[in-house]
GROMACS .gro file of N, CA, C and O in nm:
model
  196
    1MET      N    1  -2.126  -4.709  -0.542
    1MET     CA    2  -2.152  -4.853  -0.695
    1MET      C    3  -2.057  -4.993  -0.631
    1MET      O    4  -1.951  -4.997  -0.597
    2ALA      N    5  -2.143  -5.103  -0.654
    2ALA     CA    6  -2.113  -5.238  -0.608
    2ALA      C    7  -2.064  -5.300  -0.730
    2ALA      O    8  -2.116  -5.262  -0.866
    3TYR      N    9  -2.022  -5.391  -0.696
    3TYR     CA   10  -1.980  -5.454  -0.850
    3TYR      C   11  -1.944  -5.649  -0.753
    3TYR      O   12  -1.970  -5.640  -0.645
    4SER      N   13  -2.021  -5.757  -0.871
    4SER     CA   14  -1.984  -5.911  -0.821
    4SER      C   15  -1.925  -5.933  -0.929
    4SER      O   16  -1.945  -5.852  -1.123
    5PHE      N   17  -1.836  -6.054  -0.920
    5PHE     CA   18  -1.784  -6.113  -1.058
    5PHE      C   19  -1.925  -6.215  -1.059
    5PHE      O   20  -1.957  -6.247  -0.962
    6HIS      N   21  -1.914  -6.256  -1.186
    6HIS     CA   22  -1.994  -6.390  -1.240
    6HIS      C   23  -1.898  -6.543  -1.148
    6HIS      O   24  -1.819  -6.527  -1.152
    7PRO      N   25  -1.929  -6.554  -1.116
    7PRO     CA   26  -1.861  -6.734  -1.057
    7PRO      C   27  -1.824  -6.789  -1.157
    7PRO      O   28  -1.673  -6.816  -1.095
    8ASP      N   29  -1.829  -6.771  -1.297
    8ASP     CA   30  -1.721  -6.867  -1.363
    8ASP      C   31  -1.610  -6.765  -1.385
    8ASP      O   32  -1.495  -6.794  -1.352
    9ALA      N   33  -1.630  -6.627  -1.373
    9ALA     CA   34  -1.513  -6.508  -1.365
    9ALA      C   35  -1.435  -6.505  -1.251
    9ALA      O   36  -1.332  -6.506  -1.251
   10GLU      N   37  -1.475  -6.544  -1.122
   10GLU     CA   38  -1.455  -6.532  -1.013
   10GLU      C   39  -1.370  -6.674  -1.015
   10GLU      O   40  -1.183  -6.671  -0.950
   11LEU      N   41  -1.404  -6.752  -1.070
   11LEU     CA   42  -1.320  -6.905  -1.047
   11LEU      C   43  -1.222  -6.881  -1.133
   11LEU      O   44  -1.072  -6.886  -1.135
   12GLU      N   45  -1.207  -6.816  -1.264
   12GLU     CA   46  -1.096  -6.830  -1.351
   12GLU      C   47  -0.994  -6.708  -1.295
   12GLU      O   48  -0.888  -6.759  -1.299
   13LEU      N   49  -1.084  -6.631  -1.172
   13LEU     CA   50  -0.944  -6.519  -1.167
   13LEU      C   51  -0.892  -6.564  -1.039
   13LEU      O   52  -0.735  -6.566  -1.049
   14ASN      N   53  -0.923  -6.672  -1.001
   14ASN     CA   54  -0.886  -6.761  -0.853
   14ASN      C   55  -0.786  -6.810  -0.915
   14ASN      O   56  -0.661  -6.851  -0.861
   15VAL      N   57  -0.828  -6.935  -1.020
   15VAL     CA   58  -0.716  -7.009  -1.078
   15VAL      C   59  -0.635  -6.952  -1.125
   15VAL      O   60  -0.484  -6.957  -1.127
   16ALA      N   61  -0.662  -6.792  -1.195
   16ALA     CA   62  -0.504  -6.752  -1.262
   16ALA      C   63  -0.418  -6.693  -1.134
   16ALA      O   64  -0.353  -6.704  -1.131
   17VAL      N   65  -0.491  -6.645  -1.017
   17VAL     CA   66  -0.405  -6.606  -0.926
   17VAL      C   67  -0.308  -6.722  -0.863
   17VAL      O   68  -0.156  -6.688  -0.842
   18ASP      N   69  -0.411  -6.845  -0.850
   18ASP     CA   70  -0.301  -6.948  -0.738
   18ASP      C   71  -0.208  -7.012  -0.898
   18ASP      O   72  -0.087  -7.048  -0.825
   19TYR      N   73  -0.232  -6.973  -0.994
   19TYR     CA   74  -0.109  -7.077  -1.112
   19TYR      C   75   0.004  -6.956  -1.073
   19TYR      O   76   0.105  -6.967  -1.111
   20TYR      N   77  -0.036  -6.798  -1.118
   20TYR     CA   78   0.085  -6.672  -1.119
   20TYR      C   79   0.168  -6.756  -1.008
   20TYR      O   80   0.322  -6.716  -0.986
   21GLU      N   81   0.085  -6.749  -0.886
   21GLU     CA   82   0.154  -6.782  -0.752
   21GLU      C   83   0.230  -6.895  -0.733
   21GLU      O   84   0.353  -6.857  -0.703
   22GLU      N   85   0.205  -7.027  -0.768
   22GLU     CA   86   0.251  -7.124  -0.787
   22GLU      C   87   0.364  -7.199  -0.892
   22GLU      O   88   0.502  -7.235  -0.860
   23GLU      N   89   0.340  -7.144  -0.992
   23GLU     CA   90   0.407  -7.193  -1.120
   23GLU      C   91   0.488  -7.055  -1.176
   23GLU      O   92   0.614  -7.081  -1.266
   24CYS      N   93   0.469  -6.947  -1.133
   24CYS     CA   94   0.549  -6.891  -1.211
   24CYS      C   95   0.682  -6.802  -1.110
   24CYS      O   96   0.810  -6.838  -1.102
   25LYS      N   97   0.629  -6.696  -0.988
   25LYS     CA   98   0.764  -6.662  -0.922
   25LYS      C   99   0.625  -6.578  -0.815
   25LYS      O  100   0.481  -6.581  -0.815
   26VAL      N  101   0.687  -6.603  -0.691
   26VAL     CA  102   0.683  -6.603  -0.549
   26VAL      C  103   0.594  -6.460  -0.522
   26VAL      O  104   0.643  -6.380  -0.591
   27ASN      N  105   0.487  -6.416  -0.531
   27ASN     CA  106   0.455  -6.305  -0.521
   27ASN      C  107   0.362  -6.237  -0.628
   27ASN      O  108   0.278  -6.128  -0.644
   28LEU      N  109   0.406  -6.333  -0.743
   28LEU     CA  110   0.318  -6.284  -0.824
   28LEU      C  111   0.162  -6.290  -0.855
   28LEU      O  112   0.082  -6.186  -0.936
   29GLY      N  113   0.120  -6.404  -0.818
   29GLY     CA  114  -0.017  -6.367  -0.759
   29GLY      C  115  -0.083  -6.306  -0.685
   29GLY      O  116  -0.230  -6.201  -0.755
   30VAL      N  117  -0.020  -6.247  -0.610
   30VAL     CA  118  -0.083  -6.162  -0.506
   30VAL      C  119  -0.048  -5.990  -0.621
   30VAL      O  120  -0.118  -5.914  -0.566
   31GLU      N  121   0.066  -6.010  -0.678
   31GLU     CA  122   0.071  -5.849  -0.717
   31GLU      C  123  -0.012  -5.828  -0.877
   31GLU      O  124  -0.129  -5.761  -0.868
   32PHE      N  125  -0.093  -5.966  -0.916
   32PHE     CA  126  -0.162  -5.949  -1.026
   32PHE      C  127  -0.326  -5.939  -0.932
   32PHE      O  128  -0.373  -5.867  -1.032
   33ALA      N  129  -0.358  -6.015  -0.832
   33ALA     CA  130  -0.498  -5.988  -0.791
   33ALA      C  131  -0.480  -5.800  -0.757
   33ALA      O  132  -0.600  -5.764  -0.776
   34TYR      N  133  -0.380  -5.789  -0.707
   34TYR     CA  134  -0.377  -5.645  -0.640
   34TYR      C  135  -0.409  -5.533  -0.781
   34TYR      O  136  -0.478  -5.442  -0.752
   35GLU      N  137  -0.361  -5.594  -0.861
   35GLU     CA  138  -0.392  -5.503  -0.999
   35GLU      C  139  -0.486  -5.502  -1.041
   35GLU      O  140  -0.564  -5.434  -1.073
   36VAL      N  141  -0.588  -5.600  -1.052
   36VAL     CA  142  -0.717  -5.646  -1.056
   36VAL      C  143  -0.785  -5.535  -0.961
   36VAL      O  144  -0.911  -5.446  -1.033
   37GLN      N  145  -0.805  -5.568  -0.832
   37GLN     CA  146  -0.877  -5.473  -0.753
   37GLN      C  147  -0.844  -5.319  -0.772
   37GLN      O  148  -0.943  -5.265  -0.779
   38LYS      N  149  -0.699  -5.267  -0.805
   38LYS     CA  150  -0.680  -5.144  -0.852
   38LYS      C  151  -0.823  -5.096  -0.965
   38LYS      O  152  -0.847  -4.937  -0.980
   39THR      N  153  -0.767  -5.152  -1.045
   39THR     CA  154  -0.885  -5.153  -1.187
   39THR      C  155  -1.023  -5.183  -1.157
   39THR      O  156  -1.089  -5.040  -1.182
   40ILE      N  157  -1.088  -5.253  -1.093
   40ILE     CA  158  -1.191  -5.213  -1.045
   40ILE      C  159  -1.229  -5.102  -0.992
   40ILE      O  160  -1.346  -5.022  -0.991
   41GLN      N  161  -1.113  -5.077  -0.855
   41GLN     CA  162  -1.135  -4.953  -0.845
   41GLN      C  163  -1.140  -4.822  -0.902
   41GLN      O  164  -1.288  -4.728  -0.894
   42ARG      N  165  -1.095  -4.790  -0.969
   42ARG     CA  166  -1.046  -4.748  -1.101
   42ARG      C  167  -1.209  -4.694  -1.191
   42ARG      O  168  -1.262  -4.592  -1.205
   43ILE      N  169  -1.265  -4.813  -1.224
   43ILE     CA  170  -1.400  -4.857  -1.297
   43ILE      C  171  -1.471  -4.781  -1.236
   43ILE      O  172  -1.596  -4.654  -1.275
   44LEU      N  173  -1.477  -4.827  -1.064
   44LEU     CA  174  -1.603  -4.800  -1.005
   44LEU      C  175  -1.607  -4.620  -0.968
   44LEU      O  176  -1.695  -4.552  -0.957
   45GLU      N  177  -1.491  -4.604  -0.959
   45GLU     CA  178  -1.446  -4.436  -0.902
   45GLU      C  179  -1.463  -4.364  -1.089
   45GLU      O  180  -1.542  -4.232  -1.068
   46PHE      N  181  -1.455  -4.426  -1.154
   46PHE     CA  182  -1.501  -4.325  -1.299
   46PHE      C  183  -1.579  -4.408  -1.388
   46PHE      O  184  -1.519  -4.431  -1.514
   47PRO      N  185  -1.700  -4.427  -1.353
   47PRO     CA  186  -1.749  -4.516  -1.453
   47PRO      C  187  -1.790  -4.456  -1.577
   47PRO      O  188  -1.781  -4.570  -1.677
   48THR      N  189  -1.787  -4.338  -1.579
   48THR     CA  190  -1.797  -4.309  -1.736
   48THR      C  191  -1.695  -4.280  -1.851
   48THR      O  192  -1.710  -4.257  -1.976
   49ALA      N  193  -1.557  -4.300  -1.757
   49ALA     CA  194  -1.449  -4.271  -1.840
   49ALA      C  195  -1.423  -4.328  -1.945
   49ALA      O  196  -1.434  -4.476  -1.961
   0.00000   0.00000   0.00000
């Protein structure tokens, strides 16, 4: 199963990652993006859960 982000949602995610990375803590943006990807993978693996 494939997925895609609405362009506005993708922009919002990228802005959030940049904010966490630049304004909060080094690697926090990377960690956030990783958690989003893990969550998407779980949804794709178990779409009816």
